[in-house]
Coordinates of C-alpha atoms in Angstrom, one line a residue:
Chain A
K1 CA 165.4 114.1 103.5
N2 CA 162.0 115.3 102.0
E3 CA 162.0 118.7 100.7
V4 CA 159.9 120.3 98.8
E5 CA 161.0 123.6 97.5
Q6 CA 159.0 126.5 95.6
S7 CA 159.3 129.8 93.7
P8 CA 159.1 132.6 93.3
Q9 CA 158.2 133.3 97.1
N10 CA 156.6 136.5 95.9
L11 CA 154.6 137.4 92.6
T12 CA 153.0 140.1 91.1
A13 CA 151.6 140.3 87.9
Q14 CA 148.9 142.8 85.9
E15 CA 145.2 141.3 85.2
G16 CA 145.6 139.1 82.5
E17 CA 148.9 138.2 82.7
F18 CA 150.2 134.4 82.5
I19 CA 151.5 133.0 85.8
T20 CA 153.5 130.1 86.5
I21 CA 155.0 128.6 89.9
N22 CA 157.6 126.0 90.0
C23 CA 157.7 123.4 92.5
S24 CA 160.1 120.8 92.8
Y25 CA 160.7 117.8 95.6
S26 CA 164.1 115.9 96.5
V27 CA 163.1 112.4 96.0
G28 CA 160.2 110.0 95.0
I29 CA 156.6 110.7 95.3
S30 CA 152.9 109.4 95.5
A31 CA 151.4 112.1 94.4
L32 CA 151.3 116.3 94.7
H33 CA 149.2 118.6 95.6
W34 CA 148.7 122.5 94.9
L35 CA 146.8 124.1 97.5
Q36 CA 145.1 127.5 97.5
Q37 CA 144.7 129.7 100.5
H38 CA 143.2 133.4 100.7
P39 CA 144.0 135.4 102.9
G40 CA 142.6 134.6 106.3
G41 CA 140.8 132.0 105.0
G42 CA 141.1 128.0 104.6
I43 CA 143.0 125.9 102.3
V44 CA 141.4 124.9 98.8
S45 CA 143.5 121.8 97.4
L46 CA 143.4 122.7 93.6
F47 CA 145.1 119.7 92.6
M48 CA 146.5 116.8 93.4
L49 CA 148.1 114.8 90.7
S50 CA 150.7 111.6 90.3
S51 CA 152.1 112.5 86.4
G52 CA 151.5 114.2 83.4
K53 CA 148.7 117.2 83.5
K54 CA 145.4 119.0 85.0
K55 CA 143.1 121.5 83.5
H56 CA 140.5 122.9 86.1
G57 CA 139.3 126.3 84.4
R58 CA 142.0 128.7 83.8
L59 CA 144.1 126.4 85.9
I60 CA 146.9 123.8 84.8
A61 CA 148.7 121.8 86.3
T62 CA 152.2 119.8 84.9
I63 CA 153.9 117.4 87.0
N64 CA 157.3 115.8 85.5
I65 CA 158.3 112.5 87.5
Q66 CA 161.9 112.2 85.9
E67 CA 162.9 116.0 86.9
K68 CA 161.2 115.9 90.6
H69 CA 159.2 119.4 88.9
S70 CA 156.0 120.5 88.9
S71 CA 154.3 123.9 87.4
L72 CA 150.8 125.5 88.5
H73 CA 149.9 127.5 85.6
I74 CA 147.4 130.6 85.5
T75 CA 145.9 132.3 82.4
A76 CA 144.2 135.2 82.4
S77 CA 145.1 135.8 85.8
H78 CA 142.2 138.2 87.3
P79 CA 142.7 139.9 90.6
R80 CA 140.2 137.2 92.5
D81 CA 143.2 134.9 91.8
S82 CA 145.3 137.0 94.5
A83 CA 146.5 134.2 97.0
V84 CA 149.4 132.2 98.3
Y85 CA 149.5 128.9 96.6
I86 CA 151.1 125.7 98.0
C87 CA 152.5 122.6 96.8
A88 CA 152.5 119.4 98.9
A89 CA 154.4 116.8 98.2
L90 CA 152.9 112.9 99.2
Y91 CA 155.7 110.8 100.5
N92 CA 155.6 107.0 101.1
T93 CA 154.4 107.6 104.4
D94 CA 151.0 109.2 103.9
K95 CA 151.7 112.9 104.7
L96 CA 152.3 116.2 103.0
I97 CA 155.4 117.7 103.2
F98 CA 154.9 121.4 102.5
G99 CA 156.7 123.8 100.1
T100 CA 156.7 127.4 101.4
G101 CA 154.5 129.0 99.5
T102 CA 153.8 131.5 96.7
R103 CA 152.4 134.9 97.5
L104 CA 150.2 135.8 94.6
Q105 CA 149.0 139.8 93.9
V106 CA 147.5 140.2 90.5
F107 CA 146.6 144.7 89.8
P108 CA 144.2 145.2 88.0
Chain B
G1 CA 128.1 117.8 101.4
A2 CA 129.3 119.3 104.7
G3 CA 132.8 119.9 104.2
V4 CA 135.9 119.0 107.1
S5 CA 134.5 121.5 110.4
Q6 CA 136.4 122.7 113.1
S7 CA 135.7 124.3 116.0
P8 CA 136.2 127.2 117.3
S9 CA 137.6 129.0 114.9
N10 CA 139.3 131.2 117.2
K11 CA 141.0 130.7 120.4
V12 CA 142.5 133.1 122.6
T13 CA 144.1 131.3 125.7
E14 CA 146.2 132.3 128.8
K15 CA 150.2 130.8 128.8
G16 CA 150.0 127.5 130.3
K17 CA 146.3 126.4 130.1
D18 CA 145.2 123.5 128.3
V19 CA 143.3 123.7 125.1
E20 CA 141.4 121.4 122.9
L21 CA 140.7 122.0 119.1
R22 CA 138.0 119.9 117.5
C23 CA 137.7 118.8 114.1
D24 CA 134.6 117.2 112.3
P25 CA 136.2 114.9 109.2
I26 CA 134.2 114.3 106.2
S27 CA 131.6 111.5 106.9
G28 CA 133.0 108.9 105.4
H29 CA 136.8 109.5 105.3
T30 CA 139.1 107.3 107.3
A31 CA 142.3 109.6 107.4
L32 CA 141.8 112.3 109.2
Y33 CA 145.4 114.7 109.8
W34 CA 146.4 117.7 112.0
Y35 CA 148.8 120.5 110.6
R36 CA 150.3 123.8 111.8
Q37 CA 151.1 126.8 110.2
S38 CA 153.0 129.1 112.0
L39 CA 152.5 133.3 111.6
G40 CA 155.8 133.6 109.1
Q41 CA 156.4 130.1 109.0
G42 CA 155.0 127.1 106.4
L43 CA 152.3 124.5 106.8
E44 CA 153.8 121.6 108.9
F45 CA 152.2 118.2 110.0
L46 CA 151.6 117.0 113.5
I47 CA 149.6 113.7 113.4
Y48 CA 147.1 111.9 111.1
F49 CA 144.9 109.0 112.5
Q50 CA 143.9 105.9 109.8
G51 CA 141.0 103.9 110.5
N52 CA 141.8 101.7 113.1
S53 CA 145.6 101.4 113.0
A54 CA 148.1 103.3 116.0
P55 CA 148.1 107.2 115.0
D56 CA 151.6 108.8 112.9
K57 CA 152.8 111.1 115.8
S58 CA 155.8 111.3 114.4
G59 CA 155.2 115.6 113.6
L60 CA 153.9 116.6 117.7
P61 CA 156.0 118.9 118.3
S62 CA 156.7 117.7 122.0
D63 CA 154.4 116.0 124.9
R64 CA 152.3 118.6 125.7
F65 CA 150.4 118.0 122.3
S66 CA 148.6 115.1 122.2
A67 CA 145.1 113.9 119.9
E68 CA 142.5 111.2 120.0
R69 CA 140.1 110.2 117.4
T70 CA 136.3 108.6 119.1
G71 CA 135.0 106.2 116.9
G72 CA 136.9 107.0 113.7
S73 CA 135.3 109.9 113.5
V74 CA 135.6 113.3 115.2
S75 CA 138.9 114.3 116.3
T76 CA 140.7 116.3 119.1
L77 CA 144.1 117.9 119.1
T78 CA 145.2 119.0 122.7
I79 CA 148.0 121.2 123.8
Q80 CA 148.4 121.3 127.8
R81 CA 150.2 124.1 129.6
T82 CA 149.6 126.3 126.0
Q83 CA 153.3 128.6 125.0
Q84 CA 153.1 132.0 123.1
E85 CA 155.1 129.6 120.5
D86 CA 152.2 127.0 120.1
S87 CA 150.2 130.8 117.9
A88 CA 149.3 129.3 114.9
V89 CA 146.2 128.1 112.8
Y90 CA 145.3 124.3 113.5
L91 CA 144.3 122.7 110.1
C92 CA 142.5 119.8 110.0
A93 CA 142.0 117.4 106.8
S94 CA 140.7 114.2 106.2
S95 CA 140.6 112.1 102.7
L96 CA 139.2 109.2 101.9
Q97 CA 141.4 105.8 102.6
T98 CA 145.6 106.5 102.4
S99 CA 145.7 102.4 102.1
G100 CA 146.7 101.1 98.8
G101 CA 145.5 104.2 97.2
I102 CA 145.9 107.9 96.6
Y103 CA 143.5 110.4 97.5
E104 CA 142.8 113.9 98.0
Q105 CA 142.9 115.7 101.5
Y106 CA 140.2 118.0 101.8
F107 CA 140.9 120.9 104.8
G108 CA 139.2 122.1 106.9
P109 CA 139.0 126.0 107.7
G110 CA 141.1 126.2 110.5
T111 CA 141.1 126.9 114.3
R112 CA 143.7 130.1 114.9
L113 CA 145.1 129.8 118.2
T114 CA 146.3 132.8 120.2
V115 CA 148.3 132.8 123.4
T116 CA 148.5 135.8 125.7

């Protein structure tokens, strides 16, 4: 069964803290997406990766294929980073299987 | 360029009525996906279209749900005889191509459906 698990479900942080959100998946995937959803907002794709590491501004995503694990890191977190972060695995069927999301709140 | 657009942004309907939700993908994107996000639930796949291939309907929750994609572009998701459990945000996404390659999916803003 294709499954995607995320942790933690909820995360609070003080502005400036380093944040890590974890995602694990059950079987081999083609790629993994990290998505961001602001309250009442749409979904924005942050990264799509199938190996290694990607960086965009203060966001870093890594994936370890052998361990079937990916992490999203936010450096120097800011209140505007408050959102739900969702990892989604792309399996052979070309459709995304989503994790349950991590609700992040960053306080000033 | 323009992103994925969806209409309406909000729809309130009475139980038992039919509704149509529209998605305009990014121009040139051959793959189009419908997803649903129910209150308190995660995102779930509904259906996807890839070029002229038969759509993958494996995620549709019941035969009250159907979708079509005309001319390889605009897609309409139809829900017949709506039920309260159909209340959710319906999201559309498109990507450049899926066969033989891995391409990022771009999401629309969603349609919030409320069935009263």
